[in-house]
Tab-separated table of C-alpha atoms in Angstrom:
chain	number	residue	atom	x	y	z
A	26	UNK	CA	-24.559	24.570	-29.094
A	27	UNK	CA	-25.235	21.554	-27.021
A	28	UNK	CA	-22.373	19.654	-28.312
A	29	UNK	CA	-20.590	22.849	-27.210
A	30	UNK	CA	-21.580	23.021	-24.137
A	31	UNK	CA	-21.000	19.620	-23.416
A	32	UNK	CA	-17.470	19.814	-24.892
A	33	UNK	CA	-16.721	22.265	-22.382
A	34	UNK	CA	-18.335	19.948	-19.268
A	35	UNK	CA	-16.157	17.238	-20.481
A	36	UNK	CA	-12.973	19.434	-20.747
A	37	UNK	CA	-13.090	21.334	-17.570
A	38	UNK	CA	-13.839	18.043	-15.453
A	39	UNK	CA	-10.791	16.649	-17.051
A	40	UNK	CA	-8.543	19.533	-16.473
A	41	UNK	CA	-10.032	19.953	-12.969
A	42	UNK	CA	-9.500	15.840	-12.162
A	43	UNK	CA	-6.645	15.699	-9.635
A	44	UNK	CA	-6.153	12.015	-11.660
A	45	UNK	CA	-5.387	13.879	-14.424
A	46	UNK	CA	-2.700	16.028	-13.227
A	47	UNK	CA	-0.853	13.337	-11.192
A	48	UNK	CA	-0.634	11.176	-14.627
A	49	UNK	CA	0.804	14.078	-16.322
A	50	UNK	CA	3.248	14.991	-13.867
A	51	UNK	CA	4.629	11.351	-13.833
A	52	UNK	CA	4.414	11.476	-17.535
A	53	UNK	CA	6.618	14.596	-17.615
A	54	UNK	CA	8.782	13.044	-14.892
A	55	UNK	CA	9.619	10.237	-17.126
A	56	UNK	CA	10.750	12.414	-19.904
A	57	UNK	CA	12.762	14.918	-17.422
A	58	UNK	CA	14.374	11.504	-15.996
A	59	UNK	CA	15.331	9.907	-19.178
A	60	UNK	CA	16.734	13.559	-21.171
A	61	UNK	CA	18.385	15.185	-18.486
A	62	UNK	CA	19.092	12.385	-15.542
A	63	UNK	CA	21.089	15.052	-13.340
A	64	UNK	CA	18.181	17.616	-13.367
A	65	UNK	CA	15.733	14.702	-12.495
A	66	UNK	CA	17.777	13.131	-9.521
A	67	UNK	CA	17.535	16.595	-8.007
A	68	UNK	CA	14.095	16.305	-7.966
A	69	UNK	CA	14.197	13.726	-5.644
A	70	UNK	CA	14.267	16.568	-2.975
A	71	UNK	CA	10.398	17.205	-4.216
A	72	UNK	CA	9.145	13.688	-4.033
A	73	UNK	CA	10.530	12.859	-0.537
A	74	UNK	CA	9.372	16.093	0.444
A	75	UNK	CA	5.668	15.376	-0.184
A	76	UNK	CA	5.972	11.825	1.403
A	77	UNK	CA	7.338	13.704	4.272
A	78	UNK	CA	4.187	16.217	4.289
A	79	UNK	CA	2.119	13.400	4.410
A	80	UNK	CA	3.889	11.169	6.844
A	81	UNK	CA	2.928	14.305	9.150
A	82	UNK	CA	-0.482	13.375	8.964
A	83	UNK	CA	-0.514	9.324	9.552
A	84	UNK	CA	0.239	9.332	13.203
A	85	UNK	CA	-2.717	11.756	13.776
A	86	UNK	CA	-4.989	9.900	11.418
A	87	UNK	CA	-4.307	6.423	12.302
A	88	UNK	CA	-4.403	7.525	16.432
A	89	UNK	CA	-7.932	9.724	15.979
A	90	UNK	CA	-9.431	6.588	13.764
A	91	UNK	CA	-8.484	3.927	15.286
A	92	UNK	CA	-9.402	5.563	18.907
A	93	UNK	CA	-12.802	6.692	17.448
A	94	UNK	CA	-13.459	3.308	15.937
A	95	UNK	CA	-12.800	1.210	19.352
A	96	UNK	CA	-14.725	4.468	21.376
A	97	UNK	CA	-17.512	3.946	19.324
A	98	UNK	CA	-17.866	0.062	19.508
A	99	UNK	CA	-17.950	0.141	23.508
A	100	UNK	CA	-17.579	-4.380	22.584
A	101	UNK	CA	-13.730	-5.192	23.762
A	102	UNK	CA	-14.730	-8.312	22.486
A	103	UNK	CA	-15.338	-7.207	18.991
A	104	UNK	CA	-12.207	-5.235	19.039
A	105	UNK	CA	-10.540	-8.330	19.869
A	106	UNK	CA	-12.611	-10.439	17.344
A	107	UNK	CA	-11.524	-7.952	14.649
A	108	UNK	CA	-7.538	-7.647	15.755
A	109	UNK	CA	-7.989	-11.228	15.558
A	110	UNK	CA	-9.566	-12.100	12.171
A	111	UNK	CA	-7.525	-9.328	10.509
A	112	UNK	CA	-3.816	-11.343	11.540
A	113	UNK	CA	-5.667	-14.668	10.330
A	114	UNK	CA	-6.447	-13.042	7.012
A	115	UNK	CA	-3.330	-11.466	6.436
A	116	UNK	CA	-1.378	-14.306	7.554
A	117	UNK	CA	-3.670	-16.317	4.841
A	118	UNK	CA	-3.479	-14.251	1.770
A	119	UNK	CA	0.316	-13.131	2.126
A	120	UNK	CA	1.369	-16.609	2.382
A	121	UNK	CA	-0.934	-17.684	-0.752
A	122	UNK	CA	1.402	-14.345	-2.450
A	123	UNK	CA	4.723	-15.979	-1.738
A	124	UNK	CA	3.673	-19.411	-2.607
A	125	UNK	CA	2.218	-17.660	-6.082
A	126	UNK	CA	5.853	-15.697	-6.425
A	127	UNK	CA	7.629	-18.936	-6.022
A	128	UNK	CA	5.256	-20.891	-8.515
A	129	UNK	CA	5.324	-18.281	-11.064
A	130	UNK	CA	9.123	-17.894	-10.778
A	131	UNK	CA	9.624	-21.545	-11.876
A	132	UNK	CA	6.594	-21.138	-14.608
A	133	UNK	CA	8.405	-18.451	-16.621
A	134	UNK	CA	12.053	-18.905	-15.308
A	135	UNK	CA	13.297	-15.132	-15.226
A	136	UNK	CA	16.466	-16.281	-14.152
A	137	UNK	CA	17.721	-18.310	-16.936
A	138	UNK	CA	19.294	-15.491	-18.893
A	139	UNK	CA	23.159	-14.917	-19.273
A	140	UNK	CA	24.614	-12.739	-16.075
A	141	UNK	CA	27.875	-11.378	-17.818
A	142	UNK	CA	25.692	-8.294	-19.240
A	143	UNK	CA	24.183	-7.900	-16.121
A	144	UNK	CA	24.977	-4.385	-14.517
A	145	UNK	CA	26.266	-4.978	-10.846
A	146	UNK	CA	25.705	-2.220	-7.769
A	147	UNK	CA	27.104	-2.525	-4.568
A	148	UNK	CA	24.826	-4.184	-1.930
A	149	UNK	CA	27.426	-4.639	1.003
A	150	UNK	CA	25.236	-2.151	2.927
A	151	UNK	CA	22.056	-4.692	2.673
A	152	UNK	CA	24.251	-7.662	3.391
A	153	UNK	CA	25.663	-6.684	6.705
A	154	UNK	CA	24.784	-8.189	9.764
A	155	UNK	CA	22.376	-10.158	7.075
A	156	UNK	CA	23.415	-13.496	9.346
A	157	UNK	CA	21.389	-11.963	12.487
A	158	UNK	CA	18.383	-13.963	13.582
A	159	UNK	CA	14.949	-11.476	12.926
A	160	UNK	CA	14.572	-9.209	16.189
A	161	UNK	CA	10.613	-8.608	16.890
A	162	UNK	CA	12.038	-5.482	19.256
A	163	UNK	CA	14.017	-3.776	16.892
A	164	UNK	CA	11.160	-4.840	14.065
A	165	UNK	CA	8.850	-2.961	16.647
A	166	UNK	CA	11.067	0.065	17.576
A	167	UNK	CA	11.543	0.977	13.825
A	168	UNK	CA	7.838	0.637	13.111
A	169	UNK	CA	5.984	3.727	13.699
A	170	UNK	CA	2.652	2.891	12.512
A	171	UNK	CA	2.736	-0.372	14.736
A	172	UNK	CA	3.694	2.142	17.865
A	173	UNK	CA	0.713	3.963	17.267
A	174	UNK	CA	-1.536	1.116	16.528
A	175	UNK	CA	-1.372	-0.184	19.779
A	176	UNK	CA	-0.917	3.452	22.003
A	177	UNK	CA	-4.247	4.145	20.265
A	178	UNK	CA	-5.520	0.806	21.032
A	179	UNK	CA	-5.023	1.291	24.301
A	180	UNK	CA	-6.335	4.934	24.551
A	181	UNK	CA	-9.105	3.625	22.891
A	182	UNK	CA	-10.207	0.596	25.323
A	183	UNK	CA	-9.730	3.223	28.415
A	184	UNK	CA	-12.284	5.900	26.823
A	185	UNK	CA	-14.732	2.888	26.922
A	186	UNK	CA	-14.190	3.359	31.251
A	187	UNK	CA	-14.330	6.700	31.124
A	188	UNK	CA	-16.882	8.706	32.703
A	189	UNK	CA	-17.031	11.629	30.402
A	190	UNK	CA	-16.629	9.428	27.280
A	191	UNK	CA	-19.103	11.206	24.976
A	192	UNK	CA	-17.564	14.955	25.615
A	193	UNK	CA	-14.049	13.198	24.665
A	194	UNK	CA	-15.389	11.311	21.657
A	195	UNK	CA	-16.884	14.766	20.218
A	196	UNK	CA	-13.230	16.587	20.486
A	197	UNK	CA	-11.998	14.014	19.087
A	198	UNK	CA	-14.604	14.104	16.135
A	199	UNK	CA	-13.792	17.513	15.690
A	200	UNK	CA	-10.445	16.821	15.747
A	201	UNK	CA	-10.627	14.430	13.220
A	202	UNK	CA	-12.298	16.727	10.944
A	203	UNK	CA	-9.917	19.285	10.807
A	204	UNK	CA	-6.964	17.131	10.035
A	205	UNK	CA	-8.707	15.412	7.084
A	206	UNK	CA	-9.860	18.974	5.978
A	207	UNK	CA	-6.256	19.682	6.070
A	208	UNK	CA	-4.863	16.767	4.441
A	209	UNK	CA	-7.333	17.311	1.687
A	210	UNK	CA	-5.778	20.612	0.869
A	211	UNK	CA	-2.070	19.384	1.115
A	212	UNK	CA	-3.169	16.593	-1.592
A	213	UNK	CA	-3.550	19.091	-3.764
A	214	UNK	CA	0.225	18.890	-3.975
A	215	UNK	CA	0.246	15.482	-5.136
A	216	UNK	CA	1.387	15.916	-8.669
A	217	UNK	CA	4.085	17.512	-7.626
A	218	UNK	CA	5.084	14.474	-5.170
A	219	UNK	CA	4.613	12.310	-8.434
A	220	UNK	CA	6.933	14.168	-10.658
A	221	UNK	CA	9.933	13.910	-8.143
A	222	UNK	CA	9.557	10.753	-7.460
A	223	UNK	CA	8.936	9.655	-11.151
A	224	UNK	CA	11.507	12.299	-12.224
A	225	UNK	CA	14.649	11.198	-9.534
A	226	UNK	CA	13.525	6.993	-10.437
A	227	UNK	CA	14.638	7.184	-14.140
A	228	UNK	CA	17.353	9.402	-13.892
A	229	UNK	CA	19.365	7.601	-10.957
A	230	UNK	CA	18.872	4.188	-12.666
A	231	UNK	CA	17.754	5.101	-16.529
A	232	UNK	CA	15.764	3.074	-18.442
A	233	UNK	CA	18.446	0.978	-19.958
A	234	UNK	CA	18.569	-0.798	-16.918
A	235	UNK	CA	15.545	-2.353	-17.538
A	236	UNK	CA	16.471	-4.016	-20.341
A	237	UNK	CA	18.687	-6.936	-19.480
A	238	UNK	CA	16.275	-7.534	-16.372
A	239	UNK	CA	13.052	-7.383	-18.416
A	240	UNK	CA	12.263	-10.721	-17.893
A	241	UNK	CA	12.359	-10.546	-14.628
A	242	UNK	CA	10.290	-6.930	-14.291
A	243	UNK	CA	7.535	-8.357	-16.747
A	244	UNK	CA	7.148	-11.392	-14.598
A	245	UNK	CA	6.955	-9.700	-11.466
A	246	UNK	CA	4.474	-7.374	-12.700
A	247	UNK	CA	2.167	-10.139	-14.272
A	248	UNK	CA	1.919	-12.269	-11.086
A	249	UNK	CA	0.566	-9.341	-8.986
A	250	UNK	CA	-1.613	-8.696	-12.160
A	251	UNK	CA	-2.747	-12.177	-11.846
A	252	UNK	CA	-2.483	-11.950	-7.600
A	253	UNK	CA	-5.003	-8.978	-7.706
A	254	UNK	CA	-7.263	-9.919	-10.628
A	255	UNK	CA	-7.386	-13.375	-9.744
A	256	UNK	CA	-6.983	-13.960	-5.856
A	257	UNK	CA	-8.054	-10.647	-4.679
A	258	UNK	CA	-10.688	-10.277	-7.636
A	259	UNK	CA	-12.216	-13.299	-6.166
A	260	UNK	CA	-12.210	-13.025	-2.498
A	261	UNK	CA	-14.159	-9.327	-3.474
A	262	UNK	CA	-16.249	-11.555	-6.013
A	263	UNK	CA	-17.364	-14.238	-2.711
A	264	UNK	CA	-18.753	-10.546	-1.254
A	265	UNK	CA	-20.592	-9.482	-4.519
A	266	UNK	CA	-18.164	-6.926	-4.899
A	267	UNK	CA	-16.485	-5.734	-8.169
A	268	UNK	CA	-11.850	-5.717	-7.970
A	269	UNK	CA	-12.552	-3.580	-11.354
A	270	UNK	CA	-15.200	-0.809	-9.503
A	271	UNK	CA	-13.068	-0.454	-6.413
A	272	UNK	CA	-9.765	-0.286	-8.368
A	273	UNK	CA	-11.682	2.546	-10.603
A	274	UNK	CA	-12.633	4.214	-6.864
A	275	UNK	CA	-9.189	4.597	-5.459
A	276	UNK	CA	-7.756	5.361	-9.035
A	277	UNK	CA	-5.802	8.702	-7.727
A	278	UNK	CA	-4.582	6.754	-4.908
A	279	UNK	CA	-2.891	4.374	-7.395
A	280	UNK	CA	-1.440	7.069	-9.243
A	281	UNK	CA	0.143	8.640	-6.163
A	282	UNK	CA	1.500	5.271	-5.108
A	283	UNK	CA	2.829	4.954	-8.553
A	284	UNK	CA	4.416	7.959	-8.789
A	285	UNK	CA	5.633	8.023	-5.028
A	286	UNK	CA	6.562	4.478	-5.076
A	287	UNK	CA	4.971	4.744	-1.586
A	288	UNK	CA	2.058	3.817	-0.176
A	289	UNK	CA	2.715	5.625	2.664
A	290	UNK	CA	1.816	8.860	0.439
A	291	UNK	CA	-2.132	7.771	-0.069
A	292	UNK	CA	-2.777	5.728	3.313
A	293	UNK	CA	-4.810	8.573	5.057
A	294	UNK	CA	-6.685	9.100	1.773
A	295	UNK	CA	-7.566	5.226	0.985
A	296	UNK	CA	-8.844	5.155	5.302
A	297	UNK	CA	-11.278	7.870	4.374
A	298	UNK	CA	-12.432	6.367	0.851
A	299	UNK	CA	-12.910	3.272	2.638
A	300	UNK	CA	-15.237	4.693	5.476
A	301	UNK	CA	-17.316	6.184	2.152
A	302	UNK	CA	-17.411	3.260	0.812
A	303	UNK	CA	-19.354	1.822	3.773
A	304	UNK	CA	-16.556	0.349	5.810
A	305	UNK	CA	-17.410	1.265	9.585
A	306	UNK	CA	-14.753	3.427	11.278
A	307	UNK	CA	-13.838	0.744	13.422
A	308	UNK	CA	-12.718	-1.796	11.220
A	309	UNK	CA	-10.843	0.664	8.803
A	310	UNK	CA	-9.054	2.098	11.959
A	311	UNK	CA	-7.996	-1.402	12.919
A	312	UNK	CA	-7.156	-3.211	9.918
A	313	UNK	CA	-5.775	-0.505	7.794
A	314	UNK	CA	-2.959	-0.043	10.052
A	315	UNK	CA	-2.011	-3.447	11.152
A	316	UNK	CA	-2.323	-4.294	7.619
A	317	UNK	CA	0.896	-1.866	6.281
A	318	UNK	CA	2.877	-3.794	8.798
A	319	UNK	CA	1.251	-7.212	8.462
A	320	UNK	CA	-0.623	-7.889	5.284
A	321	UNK	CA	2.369	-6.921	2.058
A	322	UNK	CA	1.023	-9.281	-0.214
A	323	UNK	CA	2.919	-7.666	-3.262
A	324	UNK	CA	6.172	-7.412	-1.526
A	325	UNK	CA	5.817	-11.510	-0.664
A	326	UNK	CA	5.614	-12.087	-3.978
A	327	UNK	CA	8.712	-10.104	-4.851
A	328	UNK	CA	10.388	-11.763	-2.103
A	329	UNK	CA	10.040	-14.699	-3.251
A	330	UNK	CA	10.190	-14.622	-7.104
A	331	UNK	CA	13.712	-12.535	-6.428
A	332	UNK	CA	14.882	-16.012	-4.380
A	333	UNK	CA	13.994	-17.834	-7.491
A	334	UNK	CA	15.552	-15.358	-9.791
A	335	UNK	CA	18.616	-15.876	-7.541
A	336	UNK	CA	18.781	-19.499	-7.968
A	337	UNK	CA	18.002	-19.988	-11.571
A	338	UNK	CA	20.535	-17.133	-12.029
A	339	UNK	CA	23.364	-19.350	-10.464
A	340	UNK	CA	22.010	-22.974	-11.326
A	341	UNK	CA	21.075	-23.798	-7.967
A	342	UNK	CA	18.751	-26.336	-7.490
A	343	UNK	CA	16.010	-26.214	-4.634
A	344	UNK	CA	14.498	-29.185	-3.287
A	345	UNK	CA	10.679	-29.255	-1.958
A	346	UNK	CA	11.831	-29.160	1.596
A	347	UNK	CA	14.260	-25.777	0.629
A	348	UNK	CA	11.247	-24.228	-1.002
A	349	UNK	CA	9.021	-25.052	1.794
A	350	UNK	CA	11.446	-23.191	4.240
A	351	UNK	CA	12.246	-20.424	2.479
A	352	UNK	CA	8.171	-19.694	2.708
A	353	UNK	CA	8.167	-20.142	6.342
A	354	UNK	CA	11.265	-17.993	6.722
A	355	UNK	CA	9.890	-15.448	4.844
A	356	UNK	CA	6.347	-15.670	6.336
A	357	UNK	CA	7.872	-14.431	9.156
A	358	UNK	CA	10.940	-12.192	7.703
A	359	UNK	CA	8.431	-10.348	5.497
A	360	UNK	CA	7.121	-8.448	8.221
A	361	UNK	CA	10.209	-6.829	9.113
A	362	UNK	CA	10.026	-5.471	5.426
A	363	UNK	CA	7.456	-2.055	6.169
A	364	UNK	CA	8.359	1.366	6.309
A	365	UNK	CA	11.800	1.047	6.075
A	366	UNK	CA	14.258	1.824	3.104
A	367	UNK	CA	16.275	-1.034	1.536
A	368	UNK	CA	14.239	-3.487	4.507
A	369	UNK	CA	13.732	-5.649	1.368
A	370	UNK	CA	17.048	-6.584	0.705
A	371	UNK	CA	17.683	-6.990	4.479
A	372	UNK	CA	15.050	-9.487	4.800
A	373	UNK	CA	16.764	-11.194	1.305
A	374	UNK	CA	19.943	-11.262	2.479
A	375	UNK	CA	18.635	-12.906	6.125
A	376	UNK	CA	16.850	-15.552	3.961
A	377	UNK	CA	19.687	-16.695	1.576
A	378	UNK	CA	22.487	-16.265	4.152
A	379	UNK	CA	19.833	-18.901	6.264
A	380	UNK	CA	19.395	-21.186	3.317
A	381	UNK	CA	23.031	-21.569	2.719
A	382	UNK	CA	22.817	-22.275	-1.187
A	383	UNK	CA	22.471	-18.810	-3.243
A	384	UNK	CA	25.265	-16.481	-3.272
A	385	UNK	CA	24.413	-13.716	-1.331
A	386	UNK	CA	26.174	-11.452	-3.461
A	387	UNK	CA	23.305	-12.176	-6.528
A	388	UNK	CA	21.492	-8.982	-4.603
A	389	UNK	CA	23.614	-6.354	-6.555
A	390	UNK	CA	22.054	-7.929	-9.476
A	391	UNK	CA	19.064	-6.521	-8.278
A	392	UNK	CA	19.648	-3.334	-6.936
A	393	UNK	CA	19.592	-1.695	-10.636
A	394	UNK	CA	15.647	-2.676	-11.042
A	395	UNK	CA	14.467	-2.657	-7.637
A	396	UNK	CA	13.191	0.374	-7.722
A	397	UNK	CA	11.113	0.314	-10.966
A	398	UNK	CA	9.645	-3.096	-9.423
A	399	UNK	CA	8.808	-1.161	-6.476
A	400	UNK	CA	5.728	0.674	-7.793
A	401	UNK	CA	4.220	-2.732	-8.405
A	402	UNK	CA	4.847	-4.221	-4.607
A	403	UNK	CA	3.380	-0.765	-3.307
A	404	UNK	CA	0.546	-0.998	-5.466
A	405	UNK	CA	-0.621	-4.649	-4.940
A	406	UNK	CA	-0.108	-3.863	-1.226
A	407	UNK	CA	-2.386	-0.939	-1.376
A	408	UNK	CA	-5.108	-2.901	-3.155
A	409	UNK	CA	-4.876	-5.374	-0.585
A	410	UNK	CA	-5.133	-3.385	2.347
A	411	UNK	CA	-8.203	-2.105	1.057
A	412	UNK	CA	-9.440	-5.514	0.288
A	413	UNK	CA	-9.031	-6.968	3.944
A	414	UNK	CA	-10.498	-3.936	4.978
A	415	UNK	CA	-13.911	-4.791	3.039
A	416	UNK	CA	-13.560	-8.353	3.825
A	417	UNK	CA	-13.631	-7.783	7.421
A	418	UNK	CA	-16.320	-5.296	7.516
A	419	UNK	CA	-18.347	-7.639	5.379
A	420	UNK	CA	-17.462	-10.604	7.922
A	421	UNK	CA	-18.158	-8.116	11.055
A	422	UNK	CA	-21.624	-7.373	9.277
A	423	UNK	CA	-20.273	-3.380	9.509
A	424	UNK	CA	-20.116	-2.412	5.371
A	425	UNK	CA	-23.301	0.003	4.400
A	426	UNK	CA	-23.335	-0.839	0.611
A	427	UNK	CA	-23.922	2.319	-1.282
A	428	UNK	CA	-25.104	1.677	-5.367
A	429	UNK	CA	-22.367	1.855	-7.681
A	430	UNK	CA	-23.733	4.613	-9.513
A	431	UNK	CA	-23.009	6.714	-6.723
A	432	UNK	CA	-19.973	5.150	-4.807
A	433	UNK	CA	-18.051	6.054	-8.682
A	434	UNK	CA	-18.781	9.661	-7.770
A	435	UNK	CA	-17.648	9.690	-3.878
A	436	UNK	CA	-13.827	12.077	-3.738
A	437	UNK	CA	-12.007	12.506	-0.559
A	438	UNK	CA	-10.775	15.881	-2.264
A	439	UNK	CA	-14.218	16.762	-2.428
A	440	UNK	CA	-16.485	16.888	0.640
A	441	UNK	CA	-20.034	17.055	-0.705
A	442	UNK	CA	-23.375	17.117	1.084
A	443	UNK	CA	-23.724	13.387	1.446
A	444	UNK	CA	-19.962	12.469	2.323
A	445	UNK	CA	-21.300	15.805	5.112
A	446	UNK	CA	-24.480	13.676	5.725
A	447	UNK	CA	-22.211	10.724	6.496
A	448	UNK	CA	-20.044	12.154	9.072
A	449	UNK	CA	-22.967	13.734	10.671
A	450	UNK	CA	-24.294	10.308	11.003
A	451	UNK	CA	-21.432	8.909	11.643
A	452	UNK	CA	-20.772	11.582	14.965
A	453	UNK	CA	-24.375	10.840	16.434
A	454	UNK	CA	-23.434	7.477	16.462
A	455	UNK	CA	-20.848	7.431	18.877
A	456	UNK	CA	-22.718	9.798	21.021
């Protein structure tokens, strides 16, 4: 009767686990994808619909969080002191990635396979206007995260002048409440997100595709495996902090990512599960942000491999000084490479048609993978947004470490007495 009863625990939290559903539904996309590809690239209509859902809520969340956080410091100078150490770190660790993607690349050599099976897509719509120098205003315009970043930044350092700061901070509270209330409902609809995604993936480019390119995909997705594990498993490690117990904490996250290819679709969710962590508002509202725009660690590493792949593909040799340029070209061309579709190949095709040596027209060798490889970029830069954000509240002194024990059992789909505790905590704070 016990093992009965237990039976039943076990199955209903299973079949209740929002983890559990998402991994199904990409499971099922798969095999919808890869049986009947025209029924699963209409499905692509359900996946970008539930990005779109949840692109509703970023401005609001990023603008209420990162207003709340610099309302509730009343120190500019921390603000700055945060803003500041957050572009050092990012600046740090993404150009560590791209070194790693170029070493890596030349390690395993994905390139040095035989091109004449290689399927070829058209990429004449990355290439164009590919010889244009990179434009911080139009980088800027097209950015909508960045916009609000620094509106809210703004808003934020004039409620510390403000004379009825505290009745302002409390809306704004209560506010924020409401919209995360919200959002947790619409997450319910995640699976669904997953399955189109998953579902319109392997039925526009099939899995065949992957073959001749395996080399390429495998090596890709061992160097962020080594990337997280290693680099970002040890900066957590310097913190006494576990890459394999905060990986297990934003597990449904991942899964959404993967299944989205986006990690637009779990940013509001990964701010909150950072704040339970023991992140302070402030620093999650700063860095999480800036970080989507600043801090892609896994698309660095893609960027550069793929300019490897290129040139092994075509026998081009590189010397030191080439290699060393195409990592300061891209340590500035990878920011342009957020938010917007296809911005990858743009920000390839700047850097080859710069370097003058790799065919620019190696990119349609590409285009047939790209988008099974990006799962993994989205991924590693998720994890590493969340990283920065715990190394800067750990450097700012601002992370409340809750036991592990407990912190496994935190859910931003469910709010339970202490997450309520928190908040409540959290508000008299600022008041």
């Amino acid at each position: 009767m016990n093992f009965s009863s237990k039976s039943t625990k076990l199955f209903l939290s299973i079949i209740t686990n929002l983890t559990f559903w998402v991994l199904i539904a990409i499971l099922v996309g798969i095999y919808l994808g890869h049986n009947a590809p025209e029924t699963g690239v209409k499905m692509k209509i359900v996946g970008d619909g539930f990005i779109s859902i949840i692109k509703l809520f970023i401005v609001p969340i990023i603008f209420l969080t990162i207003v709340l956080g610099i309302g509730g410091i009343g120190d500019l100078k921390k603000v700055g002191r945060i803003g500041v150490k957050s572009l050092i770190y990012f600046e740090i660790v993404s150009t560590l990635a791209l070194a790693i993607g170029i070493i890596v690349g030349y390690i395993a050599q994905p390139g040095k396979i035989d091109k004449s099976g290689l399927e070829i897509q058209d990429a004449s719509k990355y290439t164009q206007g590919s010889g244009e120098a990179f434009n911080w205003l139009s980088f800027f315009m097209s950015n909508t995260t960045l916009q609000v970043l620094i509106v809210a930044i703004m808003v934020g350092i004039g409620l510390n002048y403000h004379s009825k700061r505290e009745k302002i901070v409390s809306f704004l509270y209560k506010t924020s409440t409401l919209v995360f209330k919200a959002l947790k409902f619409v997450m319910y609809l995640a699976p669904l997100g997953a399955f189109g995604g998953m579902a319109y993936t392997v039925g526009k480019f099939g899995l065949h595709t992957l073959i001749p390119l395996g080399k390429l995909m495998l090596t890709v997705y061992a160097t962020m495996f080594i990337f997280i594990f290693l680099i970002l498993g040890g900066i957590l490690k310097y913190y006494k902090l576990n890459i394999w117990h905060f990986i297990k904490y934003i597990k449904e996250e991942l899964l959404i990512v993967l299944g989205t290819s986006s990690s637009e679709a779990a940013l509001p969710n990964l701010m909150t599960k950072l704040e339970k962590m023991g992140c302070s508002k402030s620093v999650v509202g700063l860095v999480v942000p800036t970080g989507y725009s600043f801090n892609l660690d896994g698309t660095s590493i893609y960027l550069s491999m793929a300019i490897i792949f290129l040139a092994q593909l075509y026998n081009v040799h590189l010397s030191f000084g080439e290699i060393v340029t195409i990592i300061g070209l891209l340590m500035i061309t990878s920011k342009g490479a957020a938010g917007v579709t296809g911005s990858g190949f743009i920000v390839l095709a700047s850097t080859l048609t710069a370097i003058h040596k790799i065919p620019l027209e190696g990119l349609a060798f590409l285009l047939g993978v790209d988008k099974f490889m990006s799962e993994a970029r989205a991924i590693t830069n998720f994890i590493g947004n969340g990283v920065a954000t715990i190394v800067i509240s750990k450097s700012e002194k601002e992370f409340i470490s809750i036991d592990d024990s407990n912190s496994n059992e935190l859910d931003v789909i469910e709010l339970n007495e202490e997450s309520i505790q928190f908040q409540k905590k959290t508000e008299k704070s600022y008041l």
